[in-house]
Each structure stands twice: as C-alpha cells, then as structure tokens.
Coordinates of C-alpha atoms and ligand atoms in Angstrom, one line a residue:
X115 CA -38.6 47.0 3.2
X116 CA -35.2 45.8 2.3
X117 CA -33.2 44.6 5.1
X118 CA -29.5 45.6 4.7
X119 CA -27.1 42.5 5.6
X120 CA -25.8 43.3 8.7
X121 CA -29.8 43.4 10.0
X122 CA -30.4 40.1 8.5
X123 CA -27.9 38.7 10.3
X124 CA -28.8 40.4 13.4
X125 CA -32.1 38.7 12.8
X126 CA -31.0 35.6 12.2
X127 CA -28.4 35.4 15.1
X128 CA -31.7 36.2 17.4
X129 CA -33.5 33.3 16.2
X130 CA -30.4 30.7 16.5
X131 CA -29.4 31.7 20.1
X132 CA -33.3 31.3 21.2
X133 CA -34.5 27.7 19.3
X134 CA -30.7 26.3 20.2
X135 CA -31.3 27.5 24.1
X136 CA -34.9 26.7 23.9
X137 CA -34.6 23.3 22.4
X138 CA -31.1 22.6 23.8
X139 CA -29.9 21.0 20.4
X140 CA -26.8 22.1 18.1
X141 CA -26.9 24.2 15.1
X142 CA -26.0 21.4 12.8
X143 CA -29.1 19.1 14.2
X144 CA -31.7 21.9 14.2
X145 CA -31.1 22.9 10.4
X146 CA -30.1 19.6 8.7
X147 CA -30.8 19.0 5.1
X148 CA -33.8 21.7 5.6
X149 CA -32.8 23.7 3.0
X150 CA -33.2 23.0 -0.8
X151 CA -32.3 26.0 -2.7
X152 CA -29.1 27.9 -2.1
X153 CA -31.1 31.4 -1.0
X154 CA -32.9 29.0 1.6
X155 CA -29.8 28.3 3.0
X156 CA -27.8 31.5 2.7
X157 CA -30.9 32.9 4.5
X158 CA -30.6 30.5 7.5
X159 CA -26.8 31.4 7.6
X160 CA -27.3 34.7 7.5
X161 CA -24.8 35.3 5.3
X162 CA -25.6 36.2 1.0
X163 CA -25.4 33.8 -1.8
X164 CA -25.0 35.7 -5.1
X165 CA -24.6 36.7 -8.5
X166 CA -23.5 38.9 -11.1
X167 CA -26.3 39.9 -13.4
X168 CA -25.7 40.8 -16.7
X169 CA -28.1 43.7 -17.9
X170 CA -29.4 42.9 -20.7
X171 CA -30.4 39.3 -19.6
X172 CA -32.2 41.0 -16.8
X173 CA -34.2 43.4 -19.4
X174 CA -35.1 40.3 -21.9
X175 CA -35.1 37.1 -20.0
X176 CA -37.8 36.1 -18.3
X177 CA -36.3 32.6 -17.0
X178 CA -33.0 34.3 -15.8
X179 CA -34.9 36.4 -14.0
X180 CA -36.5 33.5 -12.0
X181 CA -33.8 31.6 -11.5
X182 CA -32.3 34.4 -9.7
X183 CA -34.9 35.2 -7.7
X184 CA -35.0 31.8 -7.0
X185 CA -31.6 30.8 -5.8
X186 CA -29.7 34.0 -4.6
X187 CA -30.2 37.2 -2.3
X188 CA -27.9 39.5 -3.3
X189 CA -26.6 40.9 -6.9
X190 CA -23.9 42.6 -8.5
X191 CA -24.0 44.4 -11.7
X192 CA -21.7 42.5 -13.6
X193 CA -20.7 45.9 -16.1
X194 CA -23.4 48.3 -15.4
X195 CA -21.8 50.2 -11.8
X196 CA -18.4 50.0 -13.6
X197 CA -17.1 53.4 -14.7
X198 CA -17.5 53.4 -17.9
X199 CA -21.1 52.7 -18.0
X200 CA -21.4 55.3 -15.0
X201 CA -19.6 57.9 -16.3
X202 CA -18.8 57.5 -20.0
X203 CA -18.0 61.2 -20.3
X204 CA -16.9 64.0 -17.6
X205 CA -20.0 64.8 -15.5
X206 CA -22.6 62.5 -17.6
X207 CA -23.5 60.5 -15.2
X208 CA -26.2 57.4 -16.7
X209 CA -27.3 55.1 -14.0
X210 CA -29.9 53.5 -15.9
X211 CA -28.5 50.1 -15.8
X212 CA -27.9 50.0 -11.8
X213 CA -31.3 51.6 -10.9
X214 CA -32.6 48.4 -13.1
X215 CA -30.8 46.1 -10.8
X216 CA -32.0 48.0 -7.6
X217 CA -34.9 48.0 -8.3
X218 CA -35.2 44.1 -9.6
X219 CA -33.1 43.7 -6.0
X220 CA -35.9 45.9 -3.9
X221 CA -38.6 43.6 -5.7
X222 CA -37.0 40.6 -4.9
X223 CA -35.8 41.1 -1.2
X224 CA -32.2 41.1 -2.3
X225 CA -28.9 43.3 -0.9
X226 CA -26.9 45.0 -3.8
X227 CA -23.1 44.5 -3.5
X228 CA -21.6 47.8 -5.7
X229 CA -18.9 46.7 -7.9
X230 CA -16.6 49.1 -8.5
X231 CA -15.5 52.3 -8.1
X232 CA -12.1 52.7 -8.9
X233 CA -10.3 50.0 -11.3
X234 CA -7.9 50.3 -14.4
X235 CA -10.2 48.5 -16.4
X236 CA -13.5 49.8 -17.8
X237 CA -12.4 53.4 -16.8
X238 CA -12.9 55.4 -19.6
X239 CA -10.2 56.9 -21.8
X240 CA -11.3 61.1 -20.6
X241 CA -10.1 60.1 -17.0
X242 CA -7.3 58.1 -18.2
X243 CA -6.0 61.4 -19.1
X244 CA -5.7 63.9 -16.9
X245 CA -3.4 65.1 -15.0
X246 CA -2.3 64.1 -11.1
X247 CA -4.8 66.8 -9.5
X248 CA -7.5 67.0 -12.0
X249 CA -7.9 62.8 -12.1
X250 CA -7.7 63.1 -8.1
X251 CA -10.7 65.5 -8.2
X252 CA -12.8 63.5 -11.0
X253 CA -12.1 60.1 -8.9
X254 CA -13.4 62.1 -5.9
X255 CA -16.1 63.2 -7.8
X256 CA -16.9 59.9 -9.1
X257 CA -17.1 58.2 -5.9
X258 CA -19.0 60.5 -4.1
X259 CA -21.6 61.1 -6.7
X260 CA -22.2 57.5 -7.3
X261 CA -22.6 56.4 -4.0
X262 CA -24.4 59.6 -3.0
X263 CA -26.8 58.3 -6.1
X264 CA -27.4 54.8 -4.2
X265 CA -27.4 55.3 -0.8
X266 CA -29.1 53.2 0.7
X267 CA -29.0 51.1 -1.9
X268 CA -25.7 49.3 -2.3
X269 CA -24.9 48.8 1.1
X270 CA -21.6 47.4 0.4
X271 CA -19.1 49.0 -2.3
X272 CA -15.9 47.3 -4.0
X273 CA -14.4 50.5 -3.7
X274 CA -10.8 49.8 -5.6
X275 CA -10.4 47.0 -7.5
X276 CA -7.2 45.5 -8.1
X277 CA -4.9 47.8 -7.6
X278 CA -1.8 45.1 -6.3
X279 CA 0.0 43.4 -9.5
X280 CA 1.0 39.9 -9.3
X281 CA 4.5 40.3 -9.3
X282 CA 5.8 40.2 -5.6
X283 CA 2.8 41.9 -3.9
X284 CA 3.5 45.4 -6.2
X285 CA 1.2 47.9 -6.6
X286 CA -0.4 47.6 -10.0
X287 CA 1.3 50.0 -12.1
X288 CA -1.8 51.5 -13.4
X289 CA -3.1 54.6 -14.7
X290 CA -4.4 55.9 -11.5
X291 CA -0.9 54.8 -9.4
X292 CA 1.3 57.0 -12.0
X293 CA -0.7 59.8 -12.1
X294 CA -1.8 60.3 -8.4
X295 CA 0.9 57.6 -6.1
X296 CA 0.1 55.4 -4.0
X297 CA -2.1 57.7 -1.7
X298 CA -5.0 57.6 -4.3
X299 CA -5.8 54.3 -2.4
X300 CA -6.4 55.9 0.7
X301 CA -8.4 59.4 -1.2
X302 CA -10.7 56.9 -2.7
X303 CA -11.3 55.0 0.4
X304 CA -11.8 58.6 1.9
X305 CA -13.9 60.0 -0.2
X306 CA -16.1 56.7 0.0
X307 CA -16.5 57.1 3.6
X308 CA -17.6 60.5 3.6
X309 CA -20.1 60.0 0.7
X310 CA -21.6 56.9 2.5
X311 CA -20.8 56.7 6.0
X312 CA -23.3 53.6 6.2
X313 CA -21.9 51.7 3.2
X314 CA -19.3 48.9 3.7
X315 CA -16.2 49.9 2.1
X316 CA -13.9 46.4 0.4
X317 CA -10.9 46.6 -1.7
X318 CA -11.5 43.6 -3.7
X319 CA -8.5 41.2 -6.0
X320 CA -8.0 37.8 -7.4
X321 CA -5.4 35.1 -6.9
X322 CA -5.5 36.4 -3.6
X323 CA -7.7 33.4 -2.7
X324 CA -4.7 31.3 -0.6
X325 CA -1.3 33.3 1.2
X326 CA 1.1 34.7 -1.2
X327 CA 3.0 37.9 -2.0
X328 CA -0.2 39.8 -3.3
X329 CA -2.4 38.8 -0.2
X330 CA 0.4 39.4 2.0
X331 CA 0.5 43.0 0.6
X332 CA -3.5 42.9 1.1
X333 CA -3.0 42.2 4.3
X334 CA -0.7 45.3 5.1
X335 CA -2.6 47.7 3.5
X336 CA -5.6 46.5 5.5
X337 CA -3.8 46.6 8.7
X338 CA -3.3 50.6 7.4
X339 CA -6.7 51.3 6.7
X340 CA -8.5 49.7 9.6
X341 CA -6.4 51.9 11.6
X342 CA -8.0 54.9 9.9
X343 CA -11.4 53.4 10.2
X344 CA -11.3 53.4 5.9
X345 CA -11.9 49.9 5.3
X346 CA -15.1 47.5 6.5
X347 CA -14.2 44.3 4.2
X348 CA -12.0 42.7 1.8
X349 CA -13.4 40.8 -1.3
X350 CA -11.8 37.8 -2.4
X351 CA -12.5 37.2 -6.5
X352 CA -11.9 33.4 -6.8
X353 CA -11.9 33.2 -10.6
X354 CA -10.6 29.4 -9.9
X355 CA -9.1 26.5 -11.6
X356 CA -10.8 23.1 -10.9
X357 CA -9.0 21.5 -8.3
X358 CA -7.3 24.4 -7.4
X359 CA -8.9 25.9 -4.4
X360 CA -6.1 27.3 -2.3
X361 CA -5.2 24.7 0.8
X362 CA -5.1 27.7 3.2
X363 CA -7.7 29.7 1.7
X364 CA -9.6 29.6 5.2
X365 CA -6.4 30.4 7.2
X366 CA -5.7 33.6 4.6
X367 CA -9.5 34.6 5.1
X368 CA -9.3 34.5 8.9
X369 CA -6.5 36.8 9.0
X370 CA -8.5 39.3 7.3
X371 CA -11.5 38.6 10.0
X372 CA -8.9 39.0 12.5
X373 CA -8.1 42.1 11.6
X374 CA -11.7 43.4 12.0
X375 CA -12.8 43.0 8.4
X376 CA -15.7 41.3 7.0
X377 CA -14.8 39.2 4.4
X378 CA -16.4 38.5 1.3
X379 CA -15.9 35.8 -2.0
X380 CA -17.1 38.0 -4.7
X381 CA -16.5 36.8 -8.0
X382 CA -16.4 33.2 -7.5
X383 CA -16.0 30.8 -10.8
X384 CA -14.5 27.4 -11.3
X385 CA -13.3 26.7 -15.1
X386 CA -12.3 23.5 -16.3
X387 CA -11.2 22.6 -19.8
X388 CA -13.5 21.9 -22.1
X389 CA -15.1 19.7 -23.3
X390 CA -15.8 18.9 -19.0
X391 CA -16.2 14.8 -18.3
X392 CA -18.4 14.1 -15.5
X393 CA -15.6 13.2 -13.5
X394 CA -14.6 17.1 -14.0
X395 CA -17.9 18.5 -12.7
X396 CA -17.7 16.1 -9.7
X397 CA -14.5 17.5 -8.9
X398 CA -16.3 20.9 -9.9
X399 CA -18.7 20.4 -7.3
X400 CA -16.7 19.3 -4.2
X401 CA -14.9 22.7 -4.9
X402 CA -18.0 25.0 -5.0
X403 CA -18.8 23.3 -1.4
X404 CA -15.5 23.3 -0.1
X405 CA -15.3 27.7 -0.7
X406 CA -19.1 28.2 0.7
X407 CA -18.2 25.6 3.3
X408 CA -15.3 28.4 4.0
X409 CA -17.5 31.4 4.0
X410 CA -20.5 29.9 5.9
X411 CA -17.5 28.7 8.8
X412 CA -16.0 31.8 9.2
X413 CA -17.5 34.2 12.0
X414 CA -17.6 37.6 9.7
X415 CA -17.7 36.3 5.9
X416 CA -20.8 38.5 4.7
X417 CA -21.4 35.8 1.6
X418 CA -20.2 34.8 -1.5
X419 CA -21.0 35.7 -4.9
X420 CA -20.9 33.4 -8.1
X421 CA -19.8 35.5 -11.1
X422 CA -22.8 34.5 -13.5
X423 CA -25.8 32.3 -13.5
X424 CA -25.5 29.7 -16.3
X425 CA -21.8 28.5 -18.2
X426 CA -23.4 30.2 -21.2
X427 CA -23.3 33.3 -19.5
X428 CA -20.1 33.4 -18.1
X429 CA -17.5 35.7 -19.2
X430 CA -14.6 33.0 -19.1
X431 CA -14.6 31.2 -22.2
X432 CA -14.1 35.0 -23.9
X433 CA -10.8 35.1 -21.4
X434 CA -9.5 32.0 -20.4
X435 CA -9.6 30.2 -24.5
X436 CA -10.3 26.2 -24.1
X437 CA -12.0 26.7 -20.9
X438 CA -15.7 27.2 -20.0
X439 CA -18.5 25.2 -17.5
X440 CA -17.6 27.6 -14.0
X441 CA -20.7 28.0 -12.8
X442 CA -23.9 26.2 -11.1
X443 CA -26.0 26.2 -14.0
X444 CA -26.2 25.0 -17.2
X445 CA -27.7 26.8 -20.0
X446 CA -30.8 25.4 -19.9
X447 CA -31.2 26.2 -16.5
X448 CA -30.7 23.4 -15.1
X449 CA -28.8 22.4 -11.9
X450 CA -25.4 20.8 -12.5
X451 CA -23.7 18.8 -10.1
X452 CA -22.0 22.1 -8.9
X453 CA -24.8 23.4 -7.3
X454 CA -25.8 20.6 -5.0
X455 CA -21.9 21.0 -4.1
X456 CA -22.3 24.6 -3.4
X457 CA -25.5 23.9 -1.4
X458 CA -24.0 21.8 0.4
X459 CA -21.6 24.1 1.6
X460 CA -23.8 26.2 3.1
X461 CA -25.4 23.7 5.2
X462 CA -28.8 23.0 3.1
X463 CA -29.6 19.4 1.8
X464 CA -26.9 19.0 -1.4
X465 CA -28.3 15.1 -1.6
X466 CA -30.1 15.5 -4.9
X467 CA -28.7 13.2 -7.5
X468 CA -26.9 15.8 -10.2
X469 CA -28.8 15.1 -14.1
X470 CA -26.9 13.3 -15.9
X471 CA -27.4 14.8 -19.1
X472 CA -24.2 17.3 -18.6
X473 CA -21.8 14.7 -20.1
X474 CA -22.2 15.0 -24.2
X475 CA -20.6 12.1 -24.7
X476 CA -23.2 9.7 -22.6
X477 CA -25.9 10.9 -24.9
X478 CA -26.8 8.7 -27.8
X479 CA -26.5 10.3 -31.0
X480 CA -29.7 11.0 -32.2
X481 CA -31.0 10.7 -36.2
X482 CA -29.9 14.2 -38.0
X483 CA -33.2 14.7 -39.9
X484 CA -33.9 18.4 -38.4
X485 CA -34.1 21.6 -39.8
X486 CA -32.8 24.2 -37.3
X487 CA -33.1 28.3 -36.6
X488 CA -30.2 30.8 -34.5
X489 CA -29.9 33.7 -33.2
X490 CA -27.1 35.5 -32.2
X491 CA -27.7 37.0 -28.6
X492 CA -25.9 39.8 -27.3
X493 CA -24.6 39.3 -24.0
X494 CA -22.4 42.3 -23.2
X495 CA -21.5 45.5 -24.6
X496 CA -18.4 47.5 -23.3
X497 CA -18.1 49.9 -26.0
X498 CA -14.8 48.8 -27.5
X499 CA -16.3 45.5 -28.1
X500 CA -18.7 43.5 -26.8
X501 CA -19.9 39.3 -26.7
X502 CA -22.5 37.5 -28.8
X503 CA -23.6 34.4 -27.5
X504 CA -25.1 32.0 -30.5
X505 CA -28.5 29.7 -29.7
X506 CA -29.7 27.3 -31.9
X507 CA -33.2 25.6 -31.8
X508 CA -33.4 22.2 -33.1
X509 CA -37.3 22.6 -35.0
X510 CA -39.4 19.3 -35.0
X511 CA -36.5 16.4 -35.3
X512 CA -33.7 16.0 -34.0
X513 CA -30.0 17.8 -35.1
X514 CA -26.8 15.8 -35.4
X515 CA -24.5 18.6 -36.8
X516 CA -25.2 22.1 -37.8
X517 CA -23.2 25.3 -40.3
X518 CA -24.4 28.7 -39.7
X519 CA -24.2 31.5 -41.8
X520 CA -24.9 35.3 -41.4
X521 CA -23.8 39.0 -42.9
X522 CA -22.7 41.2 -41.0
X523 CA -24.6 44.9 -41.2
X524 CA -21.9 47.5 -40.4
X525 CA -18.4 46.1 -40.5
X526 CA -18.0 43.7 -37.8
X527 CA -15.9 41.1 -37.2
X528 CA -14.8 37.8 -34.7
X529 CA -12.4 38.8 -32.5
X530 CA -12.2 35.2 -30.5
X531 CA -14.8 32.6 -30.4
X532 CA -15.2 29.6 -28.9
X533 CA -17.1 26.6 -29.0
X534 CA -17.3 26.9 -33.1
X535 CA -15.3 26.5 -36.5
X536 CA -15.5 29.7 -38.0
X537 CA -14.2 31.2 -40.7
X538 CA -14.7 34.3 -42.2
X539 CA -15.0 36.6 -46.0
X540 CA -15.4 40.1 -45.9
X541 CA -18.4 40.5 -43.9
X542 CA -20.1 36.7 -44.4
X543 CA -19.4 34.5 -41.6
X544 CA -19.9 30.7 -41.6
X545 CA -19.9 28.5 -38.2
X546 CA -20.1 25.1 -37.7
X547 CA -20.1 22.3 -34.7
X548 CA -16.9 21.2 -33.0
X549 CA -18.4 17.6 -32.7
X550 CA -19.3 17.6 -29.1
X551 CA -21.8 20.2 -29.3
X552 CA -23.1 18.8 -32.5
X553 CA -26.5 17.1 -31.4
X554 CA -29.4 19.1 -30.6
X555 CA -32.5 17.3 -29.2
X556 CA -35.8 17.9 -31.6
X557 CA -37.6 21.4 -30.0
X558 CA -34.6 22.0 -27.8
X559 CA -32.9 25.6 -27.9
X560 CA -28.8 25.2 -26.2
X561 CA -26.7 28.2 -26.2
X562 CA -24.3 26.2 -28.7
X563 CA -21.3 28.7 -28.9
X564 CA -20.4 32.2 -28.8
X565 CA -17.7 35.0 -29.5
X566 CA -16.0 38.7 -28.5
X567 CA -16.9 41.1 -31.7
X568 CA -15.4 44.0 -32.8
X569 CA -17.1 46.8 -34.0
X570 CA -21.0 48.0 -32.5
X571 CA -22.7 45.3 -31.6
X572 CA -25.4 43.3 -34.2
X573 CA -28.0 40.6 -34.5
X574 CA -28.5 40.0 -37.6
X575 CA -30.1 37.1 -39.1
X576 CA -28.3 33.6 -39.4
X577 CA -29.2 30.7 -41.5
X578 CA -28.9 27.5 -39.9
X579 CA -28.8 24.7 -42.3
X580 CA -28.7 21.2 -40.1
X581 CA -26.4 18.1 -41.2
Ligands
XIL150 C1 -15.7 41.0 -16.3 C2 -17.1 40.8 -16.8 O1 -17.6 39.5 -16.4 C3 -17.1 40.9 -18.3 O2 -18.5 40.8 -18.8 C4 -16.5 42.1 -18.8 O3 -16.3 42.1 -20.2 C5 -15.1 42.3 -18.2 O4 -15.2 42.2 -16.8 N1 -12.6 40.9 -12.3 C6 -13.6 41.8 -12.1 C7 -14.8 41.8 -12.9 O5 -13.5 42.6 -11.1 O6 -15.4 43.1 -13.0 C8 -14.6 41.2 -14.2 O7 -15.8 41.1 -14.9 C9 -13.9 39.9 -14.1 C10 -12.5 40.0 -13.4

C-alpha cells in the first residue's frame, strides 16, 4: 500500500527518535554519507524528492522510466492534471494521462503531488468565457470532480497557481480575477476542502523563492486562509537563474512554516546560458544543494520537486531562448555534477566525482567519417502547439558535424528552436549543428536539439546526412 507523506514521515520520525536515544549519537553521525541515490536519502529525511513526468516519455521510455524509479518518490504530471487536458470541453472529463501516472506512482511506492487546479494558463478557451456565476460553478465543478476522481490518490493539490502578478504583490489580472474578484481564491480553496478533506491544499508561484512584494502578498493571503482552515502548504516554483538562489530563501520559507503551513519547492530548475562550462555546472551544483539543503533543514518542508529529469526534457530552452542545462541529468542519463550537489543537500553521500564528459569543448574532436539517422521525438502536446525534441544517432563512426532535412505532412511549421540552424521553404525544413553540438561519438544517440511547432504535432522522417 502506498503510504501518504505525512505517514512516511510519521514513520521515519519513530525510527530517528529510537536509534538516536538508543545509540546516543546525533542525526548527522548515524546517517553520514549512507545514502547514494537522492530517493535513498529523501527517504531517510522523510521528506519527497521529485519530478515532473512528462506523459508521453512515461508511455515510450523504458530508461526514463527507471531513472525515476530510481532516484525520486514522488511525481507531478508535468501537463496531464492541468485543465486543459482534464477538461478540454464542458463536462468531458479525460483522465487518462493522470491515472497513467498513478498508477506508475502506486507501482513504484511514490506520493503524487496534483498540479493544478486553477491557473490562467492551460485553461481552456470554453471556461475562459463565461460569465462571473457560470465560470464560478464550472471552477467548482472542476475542482470537486477532479479531486473526487483521485482521492486518495494525490494527497497534495496545487490548488491555484499563480494568481499574484509581479508587479508590487498584485493579484494577477487574469481571466478568473475579472470575471469572479478576488473571492474566487478563497471558492476554489473551498471547494477543494470539501471535495478532499484529506488532501493538502498549496497555492503555489514563482520568483517567490526570496522576500519581495509578491511573497509578501503570499504571505497575507496565507495568514487569511489558515485562519479559515483553507490552506495546508504553500509551493514555492524555483524556476532559477544559476547563481541566483535567493539569500533569504530559508528566512522567506520559515515564515510560511511559522504560520502553520507545510512548505513545499515544487518546480525546481536551474538554467544557465548555454553552451554551460564546467565552471557553470559547478556553480550549478552548489545551488541544487544549497535549496534541498533548505528544504531538508526546515521542520515542515514536505520535499522538493525538480521540474524534469534530463536537460533534454526540460521545458526551459522552449521559454527562456539561449538558456538550457537546469536539471540533474543529462540526456544520456547520466548524473551531472548537479546531482551529487542536490544529494548532498539532503544529507546522502554527494562525494562521487561528477563525469567529465559534460563540457563539449574538453572532448577531442573525433574523425567525421559517419553516416547518421534522426528522429524527431515529440515531447509535449498542448493543443495550440506542442515541442519536438530532435535525436540523432551517430551509426558505426564517429560524426563531426551534421544537416538534417525533413517534410512536413500537414502544414506545420518552427515556431522557436534552439540548439540548431534552421531554416525553412514551404513545408521542407533543413537543420544543422551550432558547432558545439557538432560531434557525435560512433553508436551514440544525444538529444542534439529541439523546437515549439505550430500546427498538430508530426514525426515524420528526417534525413541526416553527416559532415
Ligand atoms: C510548463 C511545462 O513544463 C511545459 O511542458 C508546458 O508547455 C507549459 O507549462 N509554471 C508551472 C508549470 O506551474 O505548470 C509550467 O510547466 C512551468 C511554469
């Protein structure tokens, strides 16, 4: 049986007050450098460590599918609980894509953090429209059915999602806030609580990370809802710059704690401009320890959540142009130097020496005498676009520069890639190294490049031709 959070830490607390009183030693001492993988360690803590899982990775991806069973106990659906995917139109309801995440979580011993319920992104347009009552009614609706359909399940809900701007603490003038006010906040929190009176109920934001005008406003309409028993947590995003974790990120966390409220780093990235030097992904590194060092030091932070597994997944290069590398793994699934940072941070043994093999410029250039294949692998649909990902196989030599070119079926196009030269004619596309990412070890597949199309999403086939 799954264990919800608050029992694993119940359990975990148990075994910590007994082996520290039996053995009289302290915490630090009894569980040094046990732990090697960031689960391990989470698990000792007591506290999750995890990730936002992209659906269709999950269905086709055998390796993904280990590494997070491997490394993390607890998901998110990283699109598939979002409205739009939920409830694409008035009272269709298609939970097909959380169920598969449930149930990969049930397998795999793993909590579920629900993410989200109410946000002005990913809604789609039908509610958008309506009027103050009748959108009061379908949020209601949506709510309650949703977490009526997973309880149990998701024991912890990001129930609105950005709703403060970033312009002097605000509210977020969004679709929701002109139609219903500012008391939708409180409905939706509402009609959480009655549809789930077990489920931990989080508002949830980013650049709220350190103490400004938008946390500050956090902070007050926590202080509101506690008082009205509405709120359990608050999530903190952390879509990061490297070098740039807030210097009172622990003091802005605690406030929340003091306040009652579990708190909770749920989206966490760190991008850096690309292409990333070592030097960057050391500095990448000492910031992934210094958050889960936060988290695993505060009394109620409930865990932290990275928002994708490898850089090739992540949705930043698609948001942030020129930037990329935020996360712990690289896209062959290997560790980078990030990881034994972030393991470190939660007290398991971060010591490893990071491979070496992450900086493109130590590598020697090897002999272009390959012949090479591609692919392009959708990553993410949402409907109004969606994200191809491009992986290129080097066959049996080595490739040291490739050009890729491919049709397009049914009117697609390149909205913003990155990663690649591309150009474009009518529905033929050609694409072609930016240097750095020009070498491909012989039998090697990377996840060389990728892009946001318009249009229905497509894989069709792609010649590679190697330099
Ligand atoms: C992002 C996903 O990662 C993308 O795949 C999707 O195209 C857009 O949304 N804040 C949030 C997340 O709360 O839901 C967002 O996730 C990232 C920013």
């Amino acid at each position: 049986m799954l264990l919800t959070r608050k029992r694993r830490r119940a359990v975990i607390a148990g075994v910590v007050t007994v082996a520290t009183a039996a053995l009289g030693i302290g915490l630090s001492t009894q569980f040094a450098s046990a732990q090697t993988t960031l689960r391990g360690a989470a698990d000792e803590l007591g506290i999750d460590i995890g990730v936002a899982v992209n659906d269709s990775l999950l269905q086709n991806n055998q390796a993904y599918r280990d590494l997070i069973a491997r490394e993390f106990n607890s998901v998110t659906a990283e699109n598939g609980m979002k409205m739009e995917s939920v409830q694409p139109s008035q009272g269709s309801f298609n939970f097909s894509q959380g169920d598969r995440l449930v149930a990969f979580a049930q397998q795999n011993d793993m909590t579920v953090h629900g993410h989200t319920l109410v946000w002005h992104n990913q809604s789609p347009g039908w509610i958008q429209n309506l009027s103050g009552t009748a959108m009061r009614q379908a949020m209601e609706n949506h709510i309650t059915t949703t977490m009526n359909h997973w309880e149990g399940d998701v024991a912890t809900w990001d129930v609105v999602n950005e709703v403060v701007s970033d312009s002097n603490g605000q509210m977020r003038d969004s679709f929701w806030l002109r139609a219903m006010g500012e008391d939708y906040i409180q409905w939706a929190f509402e009609a959480a609580r009655a549809a789930d009176p077990g489920a931990d109920l989080y508002m949830n934001d980013y650049s709220i990370d350190g103490i400004n005008a938008k946390s500050d406003r956090y902070y007050q309409m926590a202080q509101e809802l506690v008082a009205q028993d509405l709120l359990d947590g608050m999530g903190f995003q952390a879509h990061l710059i490297l070098g740039q974790v807030p210097g009172n990120m622990e003091q802005n966390l605690q406030r929340f704690v003091d306040l009652g409220l579990k708190v909770r780093i749920t989206e966490l990235d760190i991008r850096i401009e690309m292409p990333a030097t070592q030097q960057e992904l050391e500095q990448q590194a000492q910031d992934f320890q210094r958050v889960t060092e936060i988290c695993a030091g505060l009394a109620d932070c409930s865990g932290v959540t990275v928002w994708g597994v490898r850089d090739g997944d992540s949705w930043v290069p698609g948001v942030f142009p020129g930037y990329g590398a935020p996360l712990l793994f690289n896209d062959s699934n290997q560790p980078k130097p990030a990881y034994y940072g972030a393991l470190e941070g939660l007290g398991g043994d971060g010591s490893e020496e990071p491979p070496t093999t992450e900086e493109p410029t130590t590598t020697p250039p090897p002999t272009g005498d390959g012949d090479c294949t591609a692919e392009i692998d959708v990553v993410n649909d949402w409907g109004s676009g969606w994200q191809g990902n491009v992986l290129i196989t080097a066959d049996s030599g080595a490739v040291n520069g490739w050009t890729l070119n491919w049709t397009w079926p049914s009117g697609q196009s390149i909205t913003s890639s990155w990663n690649a030269q591309v150009s474009s004619s009518g529905s033929s596309v050609t694409a072609s190294d930016v240097g750095w990412n020009a070498n491909i070890a012989a039998g090697q597949t990377v996840n060389a490049w990728g892009f946001v199309g318009s249009g229905s999403s497509a894989s069709p086939q792609v010649t590679c031709t190697a330099a």
